[in-house]
PDB file of C-alpha atoms and ligand atoms in Angstrom:
ATOM      1  CA  MET A  28     -26.486  -3.410   4.847  1.00  0.00           C
ATOM      2  CA  SER A  29     -23.132  -4.891   6.106  1.00  0.00           C
ATOM      3  CA  GLN A  30     -25.188  -7.142   7.601  1.00  0.00           C
ATOM      4  CA  ALA A  31     -26.997  -8.213   4.357  1.00  0.00           C
ATOM      5  CA  VAL A  32     -23.420  -8.435   2.800  1.00  0.00           C
ATOM      6  CA  ARG A  33     -21.994 -10.701   5.522  1.00  0.00           C
ATOM      7  CA  ALA A  34     -24.783 -13.278   5.232  1.00  0.00           C
ATOM      8  CA  GLU A  35     -24.552 -13.363   1.594  1.00  0.00           C
ATOM      9  CA  LEU A  36     -20.749 -13.681   2.096  1.00  0.00           C
ATOM     10  CA  LYS A  37     -21.844 -16.865   4.276  1.00  0.00           C
ATOM     11  CA  ILE A  38     -23.474 -18.648   1.846  1.00  0.00           C
ATOM     12  CA  ARG A  39     -20.400 -18.449  -0.484  1.00  0.00           C
ATOM     13  CA  VAL A  40     -18.060 -19.463   1.989  1.00  0.00           C
ATOM     14  CA  ASP A  41     -20.026 -22.105   2.798  1.00  0.00           C
ATOM     15  CA  ALA A  42     -19.965 -23.207  -0.961  1.00  0.00           C
ATOM     16  CA  LEU A  43     -16.466 -22.964  -1.341  1.00  0.00           C
ATOM     17  CA  ARG A  44     -16.236 -25.091   2.135  1.00  0.00           C
ATOM     18  CA  ALA A  45     -18.618 -27.949   0.705  1.00  0.00           C
ATOM     19  CA  ARG A  46     -15.944 -27.414  -2.154  1.00  0.00           C
ATOM     20  CA  GLY A  47     -13.093 -28.357   0.327  1.00  0.00           C
ATOM     21  CA  VAL A  48     -11.545 -24.527  -0.311  1.00  0.00           C
ATOM     22  CA  ILE A  49     -11.408 -23.284   3.213  1.00  0.00           C
ATOM     23  CA  PRO A  50     -11.190 -19.174   2.958  1.00  0.00           C
ATOM     24  CA  ARG A  51      -8.193 -17.821   4.643  1.00  0.00           C
ATOM     25  CA  LEU A  52      -7.014 -14.283   5.219  1.00  0.00           C
ATOM     26  CA  ASP A  53      -4.073 -13.651   6.978  1.00  0.00           C
ATOM     27  CA  VAL A  54      -3.227 -10.374   8.393  1.00  0.00           C
ATOM     28  CA  LEU A  55       0.252  -8.752   9.514  1.00  0.00           C
ATOM     29  CA  VAL A  56      -0.223  -6.246  12.120  1.00  0.00           C
ATOM     30  CA  ALA A  57       1.843  -4.055  14.655  1.00  0.00           C
ATOM     31  CA  ILE A  58       1.525  -5.478  18.139  1.00  0.00           C
ATOM     32  CA  GLN A  59       2.513  -2.067  19.848  1.00  0.00           C
ATOM     33  CA  ASP A  60      -0.467  -0.051  18.172  1.00  0.00           C
ATOM     34  CA  PRO A  61      -3.812  -0.253  20.201  1.00  0.00           C
ATOM     35  CA  SER A  62      -6.007   0.764  17.461  1.00  0.00           C
ATOM     36  CA  SER A  63      -4.645  -1.520  14.962  1.00  0.00           C
ATOM     37  CA  ILE A  64      -4.963  -4.502  17.430  1.00  0.00           C
ATOM     38  CA  ALA A  65      -9.003  -3.479  17.737  1.00  0.00           C
ATOM     39  CA  TYR A  66      -9.607  -2.631  14.086  1.00  0.00           C
ATOM     40  CA  VAL A  67      -7.604  -6.568  12.892  1.00  0.00           C
ATOM     41  CA  ASN A  68      -9.575  -8.169  16.357  1.00  0.00           C
ATOM     42  CA  MET A  69     -12.774  -6.568  15.134  1.00  0.00           C
ATOM     43  CA  LYS A  70     -11.672  -7.967  11.221  1.00  0.00           C
ATOM     44  CA  ARG A  71     -11.058 -11.320  12.505  1.00  0.00           C
ATOM     45  CA  LYS A  72     -14.126 -11.976  14.501  1.00  0.00           C
ATOM     46  CA  TRP A  73     -16.645 -10.698  11.717  1.00  0.00           C
ATOM     47  CA  ALA A  74     -14.579 -13.016   9.268  1.00  0.00           C
ATOM     48  CA  GLU A  75     -14.593 -16.129  12.013  1.00  0.00           C
ATOM     49  CA  ALA A  76     -18.543 -15.410  11.738  1.00  0.00           C
ATOM     50  CA  ILE A  77     -18.890 -16.278   8.472  1.00  0.00           C
ATOM     51  CA  GLY A  78     -16.285 -19.049   8.064  1.00  0.00           C
ATOM     52  CA  ILE A  79     -12.786 -17.411   6.774  1.00  0.00           C
ATOM     53  CA  GLU A  80     -10.068 -18.541   8.539  1.00  0.00           C
ATOM     54  CA  GLY A  81      -6.720 -16.714   9.351  1.00  0.00           C
ATOM     55  CA  GLU A  82      -3.577 -16.490  11.067  1.00  0.00           C
ATOM     56  CA  SER A  83      -2.497 -13.016  12.360  1.00  0.00           C
ATOM     57  CA  PHE A  84       1.633 -12.261  12.672  1.00  0.00           C
ATOM     58  CA  GLU A  85       2.994  -9.586  14.975  1.00  0.00           C
ATOM     59  CA  ILE A  86       5.067  -7.204  13.777  1.00  0.00           C
ATOM     60  CA  SER A  87       7.205  -5.576  16.517  1.00  0.00           C
ATOM     61  CA  ASP A  88       9.739  -2.960  17.104  1.00  0.00           C
ATOM     62  CA  ALA A  89      12.150  -6.172  17.043  1.00  0.00           C
ATOM     63  CA  THR A  90      10.713  -7.228  13.366  1.00  0.00           C
ATOM     64  CA  SER A  91      13.551  -6.374  10.678  1.00  0.00           C
ATOM     65  CA  GLN A  92      12.481  -5.359   6.893  1.00  0.00           C
ATOM     66  CA  ASP A  93      14.157  -8.755   5.853  1.00  0.00           C
ATOM     67  CA  GLU A  94      12.163 -10.748   8.276  1.00  0.00           C
ATOM     68  CA  LEU A  95       9.231  -8.639   7.390  1.00  0.00           C
ATOM     69  CA  LEU A  96       9.752  -9.518   3.586  1.00  0.00           C
ATOM     70  CA  GLU A  97      10.164 -12.773   4.052  1.00  0.00           C
ATOM     71  CA  ARG A  98       6.946 -13.200   5.485  1.00  0.00           C
ATOM     72  CA  ILE A  99       5.327 -11.663   3.251  1.00  0.00           C
ATOM     73  CA  LEU A 100       7.279 -14.008   0.638  1.00  0.00           C
ATOM     74  CA  LYS A 101       6.000 -17.029   2.335  1.00  0.00           C
ATOM     75  CA  LEU A 102       2.245 -16.035   2.628  1.00  0.00           C
ATOM     76  CA  ASN A 103       2.410 -15.295  -1.303  1.00  0.00           C
ATOM     77  CA  ALA A 104       3.243 -18.484  -1.766  1.00  0.00           C
ATOM     78  CA  ASP A 105       1.110 -20.343   0.554  1.00  0.00           C
ATOM     79  CA  LYS A 106      -1.747 -21.790  -1.625  1.00  0.00           C
ATOM     80  CA  ARG A 107      -3.506 -22.476   1.664  1.00  0.00           C
ATOM     81  CA  VAL A 108      -3.795 -18.241   2.377  1.00  0.00           C
ATOM     82  CA  HIS A 109      -6.310 -16.679  -0.109  1.00  0.00           C
ATOM     83  CA  GLY A 110      -5.820 -12.971   1.151  1.00  0.00           C
ATOM     84  CA  VAL A 111      -3.422 -11.083   2.918  1.00  0.00           C
ATOM     85  CA  LEU A 112      -3.852  -7.837   5.094  1.00  0.00           C
ATOM     86  CA  ILE A 113      -1.388  -5.381   6.108  1.00  0.00           C
ATOM     87  CA  GLN A 114      -2.669  -3.174   8.647  1.00  0.00           C
ATOM     88  CA  HIS A 115      -1.878   0.212   8.413  1.00  0.00           C
ATOM     89  CA  PRO A 116       0.408   1.829  10.359  1.00  0.00           C
ATOM     90  CA  LEU A 117       3.611  -0.933  10.306  1.00  0.00           C
ATOM     91  CA  PRO A 118       6.496   0.329  13.202  1.00  0.00           C
ATOM     92  CA  LYS A 119       8.241   3.470  11.829  1.00  0.00           C
ATOM     93  CA  HIS A 120      11.266   1.613  11.136  1.00  0.00           C
ATOM     94  CA  LEU A 121      10.220  -0.678   8.512  1.00  0.00           C
ATOM     95  CA  ASP A 122       9.601   0.344   5.127  1.00  0.00           C
ATOM     96  CA  GLU A 123       5.877  -0.002   4.630  1.00  0.00           C
ATOM     97  CA  PRO A 124       5.672   0.715   0.579  1.00  0.00           C
ATOM     98  CA  GLU A 125       8.308  -1.933   0.436  1.00  0.00           C
ATOM     99  CA  ALA A 126       6.565  -4.340   1.962  1.00  0.00           C
ATOM    100  CA  LEU A 127       3.153  -3.451   0.096  1.00  0.00           C
ATOM    101  CA  MET A 128       4.936  -3.884  -3.447  1.00  0.00           C
ATOM    102  CA  THR A 129       6.304  -7.459  -2.120  1.00  0.00           C
ATOM    103  CA  LEU A 130       2.593  -8.539  -1.575  1.00  0.00           C
ATOM    104  CA  GLY A 131       1.182 -10.261  -4.677  1.00  0.00           C
ATOM    105  CA  ALA A 132      -1.717  -8.729  -6.159  1.00  0.00           C
ATOM    106  CA  ALA A 133      -3.713 -11.539  -5.996  1.00  0.00           C
ATOM    107  CA  LYS A 134      -3.647 -11.724  -2.447  1.00  0.00           C
ATOM    108  CA  ASP A 135      -4.167  -7.865  -1.868  1.00  0.00           C
ATOM    109  CA  VAL A 136      -7.412  -7.985  -0.603  1.00  0.00           C
ATOM    110  CA  ASP A 137      -7.133  -4.358   1.124  1.00  0.00           C
ATOM    111  CA  GLY A 138      -6.717  -3.253  -2.327  1.00  0.00           C
ATOM    112  CA  ILE A 139      -3.705  -0.978  -1.333  1.00  0.00           C
ATOM    113  CA  THR A 140      -0.796  -1.975  -3.196  1.00  0.00           C
ATOM    114  CA  PRO A 141       0.979  -0.354  -5.700  1.00  0.00           C
ATOM    115  CA  GLN A 142      -0.395  -2.848  -8.237  1.00  0.00           C
ATOM    116  CA  SER A 143      -4.010  -2.734  -7.567  1.00  0.00           C
ATOM    117  CA  LEU A 144      -3.988   0.998  -7.265  1.00  0.00           C
ATOM    118  CA  GLY A 145      -2.124   1.143 -10.585  1.00  0.00           C
ATOM    119  CA  ARG A 146      -5.060  -1.496 -11.939  1.00  0.00           C
ATOM    120  CA  LEU A 147      -7.661   1.290 -10.424  1.00  0.00           C
ATOM    121  CA  VAL A 148      -6.202   4.117 -12.018  1.00  0.00           C
ATOM    122  CA  SER A 149      -6.080   1.839 -15.658  1.00  0.00           C
ATOM    123  CA  ASP A 150      -9.442   0.744 -15.094  1.00  0.00           C
ATOM    124  CA  LEU A 151      -8.518  -2.505 -15.016  1.00  0.00           C
ATOM    125  CA  PRO A 152     -10.190  -5.248 -12.574  1.00  0.00           C
ATOM    126  CA  GLY A 153      -8.500  -6.124  -9.287  1.00  0.00           C
ATOM    127  CA  PHE A 154      -9.013  -5.959  -5.820  1.00  0.00           C
ATOM    128  CA  ARG A 155     -10.241  -2.285  -4.746  1.00  0.00           C
ATOM    129  CA  CYS A 156      -9.435  -0.424  -1.476  1.00  0.00           C
ATOM    130  CA  ALA A 157     -11.606  -1.806   1.271  1.00  0.00           C
ATOM    131  CA  THR A 158     -12.917   1.755   2.661  1.00  0.00           C
ATOM    132  CA  PRO A 159     -13.759   3.677  -1.000  1.00  0.00           C
ATOM    133  CA  LEU A 160     -15.089   0.256  -2.223  1.00  0.00           C
ATOM    134  CA  GLY A 161     -17.183   0.177   0.750  1.00  0.00           C
ATOM    135  CA  ILE A 162     -18.366   3.652  -0.188  1.00  0.00           C
ATOM    136  CA  THR A 163     -19.536   2.484  -3.303  1.00  0.00           C
ATOM    137  CA  LYS A 164     -21.243  -0.167  -2.228  1.00  0.00           C
ATOM    138  CA  ILE A 165     -23.223   2.286   0.048  1.00  0.00           C
ATOM    139  CA  ILE A 166     -23.970   4.531  -2.820  1.00  0.00           C
ATOM    140  CA  ASP A 167     -24.827   1.777  -5.036  1.00  0.00           C
ATOM    141  CA  HIS A 168     -27.654   0.020  -2.864  1.00  0.00           C
ATOM    142  CA  TYR A 169     -29.444   3.370  -2.082  1.00  0.00           C
ATOM    143  CA  GLU A 170     -29.456   4.175  -5.492  1.00  0.00           C
ATOM    144  CA  ILE A 171     -27.763   7.243  -4.851  1.00  0.00           C
ATOM    145  CA  PRO A 172     -27.357   9.580  -8.367  1.00  0.00           C
ATOM    146  CA  VAL A 173     -23.727  10.101  -9.030  1.00  0.00           C
ATOM    147  CA  GLU A 174     -23.179  10.592 -13.319  1.00  0.00           C
ATOM    148  CA  GLY A 175     -22.767  13.974 -13.646  1.00  0.00           C
ATOM    149  CA  LYS A 176     -23.033  15.423 -10.379  1.00  0.00           C
ATOM    150  CA  ARG A 177     -20.301  17.463  -8.578  1.00  0.00           C
ATOM    151  CA  ALA A 178     -18.345  15.232  -5.888  1.00  0.00           C
ATOM    152  CA  VAL A 179     -15.815  16.539  -3.667  1.00  0.00           C
ATOM    153  CA  VAL A 180     -13.477  14.252  -1.481  1.00  0.00           C
ATOM    154  CA  ILE A 181     -11.798  15.703   1.408  1.00  0.00           C
ATOM    155  CA  GLY A 182      -8.566  13.947   1.817  1.00  0.00           C
ATOM    156  CA  ARG A 183      -5.814  12.773  -0.683  1.00  0.00           C
ATOM    157  CA  SER A 184      -4.674   9.535   1.152  1.00  0.00           C
ATOM    158  CA  VAL A 185      -3.252   6.683  -0.596  1.00  0.00           C
ATOM    159  CA  ILE A 186      -6.245   4.022   1.305  1.00  0.00           C
ATOM    160  CA  LEU A 187      -8.927   6.192   1.149  1.00  0.00           C
ATOM    161  CA  GLY A 188      -9.119   9.837  -0.233  1.00  0.00           C
ATOM    162  CA  LYS A 189      -7.296   9.133  -3.883  1.00  0.00           C
ATOM    163  CA  PRO A 190      -9.078   5.620  -4.485  1.00  0.00           C
ATOM    164  CA  MET A 191     -12.249   7.638  -3.496  1.00  0.00           C
ATOM    165  CA  ALA A 192     -11.854  10.059  -6.116  1.00  0.00           C
ATOM    166  CA  LEU A 193     -11.195   7.523  -8.616  1.00  0.00           C
ATOM    167  CA  MET A 194     -14.172   5.617  -7.936  1.00  0.00           C
ATOM    168  CA  LEU A 195     -16.376   8.268  -8.078  1.00  0.00           C
ATOM    169  CA  LEU A 196     -14.877   9.170 -11.519  1.00  0.00           C
ATOM    170  CA  GLN A 197     -15.520   5.920 -12.570  1.00  0.00           C
ATOM    171  CA  LYS A 198     -19.122   6.287 -11.875  1.00  0.00           C
ATOM    172  CA  ASN A 199     -19.091   9.895 -14.074  1.00  0.00           C
ATOM    173  CA  ALA A 200     -19.203  12.134 -11.373  1.00  0.00           C
ATOM    174  CA  THR A 201     -17.005  15.698 -11.722  1.00  0.00           C
ATOM    175  CA  VAL A 202     -14.702  14.898  -9.014  1.00  0.00           C
ATOM    176  CA  THR A 203     -12.753  17.399  -6.659  1.00  0.00           C
ATOM    177  CA  ILE A 204     -10.276  16.352  -3.959  1.00  0.00           C
ATOM    178  CA  ALA A 205      -9.435  18.915  -1.114  1.00  0.00           C
ATOM    179  CA  HIS A 206      -6.659  18.656   1.414  1.00  0.00           C
ATOM    180  CA  SER A 207      -4.733  20.644   3.688  1.00  0.00           C
ATOM    181  CA  ARG A 208      -3.383  23.401   1.342  1.00  0.00           C
ATOM    182  CA  THR A 209      -6.914  23.882  -0.566  1.00  0.00           C
ATOM    183  CA  GLN A 210      -8.265  27.481  -0.067  1.00  0.00           C
ATOM    184  CA  ASN A 211     -11.952  27.929   0.507  1.00  0.00           C
ATOM    185  CA  LEU A 212     -12.862  24.876   1.581  1.00  0.00           C
ATOM    186  CA  GLN A 213     -16.556  25.642   2.841  1.00  0.00           C
ATOM    187  CA  ASP A 214     -17.642  27.069  -0.533  1.00  0.00           C
ATOM    188  CA  LEU A 215     -16.251  24.278  -2.583  1.00  0.00           C
ATOM    189  CA  CYS A 216     -18.037  22.322   0.042  1.00  0.00           C
ATOM    190  CA  ARG A 217     -21.254  24.112  -0.506  1.00  0.00           C
ATOM    191  CA  ASP A 218     -21.489  23.220  -4.093  1.00  0.00           C
ATOM    192  CA  ALA A 219     -20.794  19.637  -3.550  1.00  0.00           C
ATOM    193  CA  ASP A 220     -24.119  17.343  -4.813  1.00  0.00           C
ATOM    194  CA  ILE A 221     -22.203  14.134  -3.137  1.00  0.00           C
ATOM    195  CA  LEU A 222     -19.531  15.189  -0.261  1.00  0.00           C
ATOM    196  CA  VAL A 223     -16.971  12.704   1.004  1.00  0.00           C
ATOM    197  CA  ALA A 224     -15.167  13.556   4.257  1.00  0.00           C
ATOM    198  CA  ALA A 225     -11.987  11.555   4.807  1.00  0.00           C
ATOM    199  CA  VAL A 226     -10.272  13.945   6.957  1.00  0.00           C
ATOM    200  CA  GLY A 227      -9.522  12.338  10.116  1.00  0.00           C
ATOM    201  CA  ARG A 228     -10.525  15.889  11.996  1.00  0.00           C
ATOM    202  CA  PRO A 229     -13.394  15.148  14.367  1.00  0.00           C
ATOM    203  CA  GLU A 230     -16.662  17.349  13.217  1.00  0.00           C
ATOM    204  CA  MET A 231     -14.684  19.748  11.234  1.00  0.00           C
ATOM    205  CA  ILE A 232     -17.421  19.873   8.533  1.00  0.00           C
ATOM    206  CA  LYS A 233     -20.215  21.697   9.789  1.00  0.00           C
ATOM    207  CA  GLY A 234     -24.468  21.691   8.811  1.00  0.00           C
ATOM    208  CA  ASN A 235     -23.604  25.077   6.915  1.00  0.00           C
ATOM    209  CA  TRP A 236     -20.928  23.880   4.739  1.00  0.00           C
ATOM    210  CA  ILE A 237     -23.509  21.430   2.971  1.00  0.00           C
ATOM    211  CA  LYS A 238     -25.822  22.078   0.192  1.00  0.00           C
ATOM    212  CA  PRO A 239     -29.353  21.640   1.229  1.00  0.00           C
ATOM    213  CA  GLY A 240     -30.288  17.831  -0.306  1.00  0.00           C
ATOM    214  CA  ALA A 241     -26.711  17.005  -0.734  1.00  0.00           C
ATOM    215  CA  VAL A 242     -25.444  13.474   0.145  1.00  0.00           C
ATOM    216  CA  VAL A 243     -23.007  13.332   2.487  1.00  0.00           C
ATOM    217  CA  ILE A 244     -20.569  10.400   3.624  1.00  0.00           C
ATOM    218  CA  ASP A 245     -18.473   9.989   6.775  1.00  0.00           C
ATOM    219  CA  ALA A 246     -15.126   7.924   6.557  1.00  0.00           C
ATOM    220  CA  GLY A 247     -13.611   9.419   9.717  1.00  0.00           C
ATOM    221  CA  TYR A 248     -13.366   7.830  12.899  1.00  0.00           C
ATOM    222  CA  ASN A 249     -11.648   9.707  15.469  1.00  0.00           C
ATOM    223  CA  LYS A 250     -11.014   9.333  19.311  1.00  0.00           C
ATOM    224  CA  VAL A 251     -11.909  12.525  20.913  1.00  0.00           C
ATOM    225  CA  GLU A 252     -10.503  12.930  24.752  1.00  0.00           C
ATOM    226  CA  GLY A 253     -13.266  13.001  27.123  1.00  0.00           C
ATOM    227  CA  ARG A 254     -15.822  11.545  24.604  1.00  0.00           C
ATOM    228  CA  LYS A 255     -16.943   7.944  24.551  1.00  0.00           C
ATOM    229  CA  GLY A 256     -17.114   6.294  21.572  1.00  0.00           C
ATOM    230  CA  ASP A 257     -15.830   7.316  17.829  1.00  0.00           C
ATOM    231  CA  VAL A 258     -16.641  10.754  16.450  1.00  0.00           C
ATOM    232  CA  GLY A 259     -17.041  11.131  12.682  1.00  0.00           C
ATOM    233  CA  ASP A 260     -15.308  13.895  10.167  1.00  0.00           C
ATOM    234  CA  VAL A 261     -18.670  15.684  10.005  1.00  0.00           C
ATOM    235  CA  HIS A 262     -20.634  17.618  12.482  1.00  0.00           C
ATOM    236  CA  PHE A 263     -24.081  14.860  12.325  1.00  0.00           C
ATOM    237  CA  GLU A 264     -26.521  16.756  13.910  1.00  0.00           C
ATOM    238  CA  GLY A 265     -26.076  19.804  11.911  1.00  0.00           C
ATOM    239  CA  ALA A 266     -25.352  18.273   8.719  1.00  0.00           C
ATOM    240  CA  ALA A 267     -28.425  16.108   8.717  1.00  0.00           C
ATOM    241  CA  GLU A 268     -30.661  19.028   8.972  1.00  0.00           C
ATOM    242  CA  VAL A 269     -29.704  19.629   5.245  1.00  0.00           C
ATOM    243  CA  ALA A 270     -28.474  16.784   3.918  1.00  0.00           C
ATOM    244  CA  SER A 271     -31.039  14.137   1.494  1.00  0.00           C
ATOM    245  CA  TRP A 272     -28.749  10.898   3.148  1.00  0.00           C
ATOM    246  CA  ILE A 273     -25.705  10.945   5.487  1.00  0.00           C
ATOM    247  CA  THR A 274     -23.900   7.985   6.949  1.00  0.00           C
ATOM    248  CA  PRO A 275     -23.679   7.816  10.946  1.00  0.00           C
ATOM    249  CA  VAL A 276     -20.329   7.053  12.865  1.00  0.00           C
ATOM    250  CA  PRO A 277     -20.324   4.381  14.128  1.00  0.00           C
ATOM    251  CA  GLY A 278     -22.509   2.170  12.195  1.00  0.00           C
ATOM    252  CA  GLY A 279     -21.779   3.435   8.675  1.00  0.00           C
ATOM    253  CA  VAL A 280     -18.544   3.424   6.585  1.00  0.00           C
ATOM    254  CA  GLY A 281     -16.713   1.465   8.880  1.00  0.00           C
ATOM    255  CA  PRO A 282     -19.309  -1.873   9.127  1.00  0.00           C
ATOM    256  CA  MET A 283     -19.031  -1.714   5.208  1.00  0.00           C
ATOM    257  CA  THR A 284     -15.028  -1.662   5.424  1.00  0.00           C
ATOM    258  CA  VAL A 285     -15.077  -4.706   6.917  1.00  0.00           C
ATOM    259  CA  ALA A 286     -17.780  -6.228   4.688  1.00  0.00           C
ATOM    260  CA  SER A 287     -15.883  -5.377   1.668  1.00  0.00           C
ATOM    261  CA  LEU A 288     -12.443  -6.874   3.118  1.00  0.00           C
ATOM    262  CA  LEU A 289     -14.448  -9.967   3.796  1.00  0.00           C
ATOM    263  CA  SER A 290     -15.836  -9.566   0.147  1.00  0.00           C
ATOM    264  CA  ASN A 291     -12.719  -9.450  -1.157  1.00  0.00           C
ATOM    265  CA  ALA A 292     -11.234 -12.235   0.656  1.00  0.00           C
ATOM    266  CA  VAL A 293     -14.273 -14.485  -0.641  1.00  0.00           C
ATOM    267  CA  GLU A 294     -13.887 -13.638  -4.055  1.00  0.00           C
ATOM    268  CA  ALA A 295     -10.149 -14.597  -4.309  1.00  0.00           C
ATOM    269  CA  ALA A 296     -10.695 -17.798  -2.578  1.00  0.00           C
ATOM    270  CA  GLU A 297     -13.392 -18.240  -5.599  1.00  0.00           C
ATOM    271  CA  ALA A 298     -10.557 -17.489  -7.938  1.00  0.00           C
ATOM    272  CA  THR A 299      -8.480 -20.286  -6.796  1.00  0.00           C
ATOM    273  CA  LEU A 300     -11.316 -22.661  -8.304  1.00  0.00           C
ATOM    274  CA  ALA A 301     -11.362 -20.784 -11.547  1.00  0.00           C
TER     275      ALA A 301
HETATM  276  P1  NAP B 402      -4.655  11.004   6.427  1.00  0.00           P
HETATM  277  O1  NAP B 402      -3.917   9.760   5.802  1.00  0.00           O
HETATM  278  O2  NAP B 402      -4.369  11.210   7.515  1.00  0.00           O
HETATM  279  O3  NAP B 402      -5.511  11.872   5.152  1.00  0.00           O
HETATM  280  C1  NAP B 402      -6.058  13.067   6.040  1.00  0.00           C
HETATM  281  C2  NAP B 402      -6.263  13.958   4.870  1.00  0.00           C
HETATM  282  O4  NAP B 402      -6.900  14.919   4.916  1.00  0.00           O
HETATM  283  C3  NAP B 402      -5.207  14.378   3.945  1.00  0.00           C
HETATM  284  O5  NAP B 402      -4.986  14.593   2.558  1.00  0.00           O
HETATM  285  C4  NAP B 402      -4.901  15.959   4.604  1.00  0.00           C
HETATM  286  O6  NAP B 402      -4.565  16.501   3.422  1.00  0.00           O
HETATM  287  C5  NAP B 402      -6.360  16.390   4.695  1.00  0.00           C
HETATM  288  N1  NAP B 402      -6.523  17.192   5.978  1.00  0.00           N
HETATM  289  C6  NAP B 402      -5.936  17.323   7.081  1.00  0.00           C
HETATM  290  N2  NAP B 402      -6.460  18.282   7.461  1.00  0.00           N
HETATM  291  C7  NAP B 402      -7.427  19.020   6.504  1.00  0.00           C
HETATM  292  C8  NAP B 402      -7.994  20.169   6.513  1.00  0.00           C
HETATM  293  N3  NAP B 402      -8.078  21.038   7.825  1.00  0.00           N
HETATM  294  N4  NAP B 402      -8.631  20.340   5.362  1.00  0.00           N
HETATM  295  C9  NAP B 402      -8.653  19.805   4.545  1.00  0.00           C
HETATM  296  N5  NAP B 402      -7.938  18.595   4.352  1.00  0.00           N
HETATM  297  C10 NAP B 402      -7.363  18.044   5.543  1.00  0.00           C
HETATM  298  O7  NAP B 402      -5.991   9.995   6.868  1.00  0.00           O
HETATM  299  P2  NAP B 402      -6.817   8.678   5.774  1.00  0.00           P
HETATM  300  O8  NAP B 402      -5.840   7.284   6.557  1.00  0.00           O
HETATM  301  O9  NAP B 402      -7.009   9.130   4.926  1.00  0.00           O
HETATM  302  O10 NAP B 402      -8.177   8.469   7.102  1.00  0.00           O
HETATM  303  C11 NAP B 402      -9.051   9.753   7.043  1.00  0.00           C
HETATM  304  C12 NAP B 402     -10.105   9.430   8.258  1.00  0.00           C
HETATM  305  O11 NAP B 402     -10.857   8.584   7.537  1.00  0.00           O
HETATM  306  C13 NAP B 402      -9.821   9.342   9.197  1.00  0.00           C
HETATM  307  O12 NAP B 402     -10.416   9.363  10.600  1.00  0.00           O
HETATM  308  C14 NAP B 402      -9.300   7.589   9.732  1.00  0.00           C
HETATM  309  O13 NAP B 402      -9.414   7.371  11.299  1.00  0.00           O
HETATM  310  C15 NAP B 402     -10.910   7.438   8.728  1.00  0.00           C
HETATM  311  N6  NAP B 402     -10.852   5.674   7.976  1.00  0.00           N
HETATM  312  C16 NAP B 402     -11.715   5.382   8.319  1.00  0.00           C
HETATM  313  C17 NAP B 402     -11.826   3.774   7.887  1.00  0.00           C
HETATM  314  C18 NAP B 402     -13.096   3.377   8.244  1.00  0.00           C
HETATM  315  O14 NAP B 402     -13.112   2.101   8.104  1.00  0.00           O
HETATM  316  N7  NAP B 402     -14.147   4.185   8.418  1.00  0.00           N
HETATM  317  C19 NAP B 402     -10.926   3.309   7.022  1.00  0.00           C
HETATM  318  C20 NAP B 402      -9.385   4.063   6.905  1.00  0.00           C
HETATM  319  C21 NAP B 402      -9.575   5.412   7.858  1.00  0.00           C
HETATM  320  P3  NAP B 402      -2.642  16.563   3.189  1.00  0.00           P
HETATM  321  O15 NAP B 402      -2.464  15.866   2.275  1.00  0.00           O
HETATM  322  O16 NAP B 402      -2.770  17.927   2.662  1.00  0.00           O
HETATM  323  O17 NAP B 402      -1.961  16.084   4.438  1.00  0.00           O
END
């Protein structure tokens, strides 16, 4: 599915280039964080493959808050730049919320600034967070019925759990958000027609937590010592026996997150022609 999205985006990028617009996505990334570097390299590679250009700015332990904000303001003002990704997390000494508030909503193609999130809450158009947006694209593509269904989202992070719950609510699901203080989590999950795992705990959700026929979406992406590759929040083999649909890790939500980020970036570039 992500390949199909990228193929469609390539056509739109070619059309933009033919009209003299070179889509550009710039990135701010913490250079000392190997996971962030790996994620950004992957996003950059996919972007380049469809003709989106961009520059990565390294944020280090030596970068001051003023330098960070100055860089963001420059990117806001640079007409050649259509989208800016501030890869989470920035180094701890920096004020990340202030950085996000400084980024202009028109360039927030990752959909994680307070402005973009406010637009989501208010049902206004705007860029949506890439990971939950990718998940809604999966739901739409496979024509998963959502209206009136019970959805449980485990996790309440600003970039994933909360916006995911809101997007499911917009699709008329009855949504429950679970978190680390939720009681009787397993019973709650067993009641879900749609279960979205956004926890960050490898294989925490077992097959016997899942209602037979439920749709299971695993956004988890975890490293486990001694195991090769990445592991989801759901125990795939157990869950696949009872679920009607399930996303694998890797190869499920991850590629759709990148595809959604690029889709937002292309939209931002197209908006300059409007
Ligand atoms: P996060 O900010 O750490 O949030 C995790 C959430 O899970 C929190 O709300 C936390 O509750 C909740 N939680 C933790 N332990 C729990 C437990 N035992 N029972 C119930 N809830 C629990 O993580 P995140 O950034 O949302 O990411 C979640 C997962 O998605 C990670 O594996 C991450 O790598 C992955 N991810 C994947 C992509 C992708 O592109 N595929 C993108 C982003 C994230 P509290 O709020 O109470 O602490």
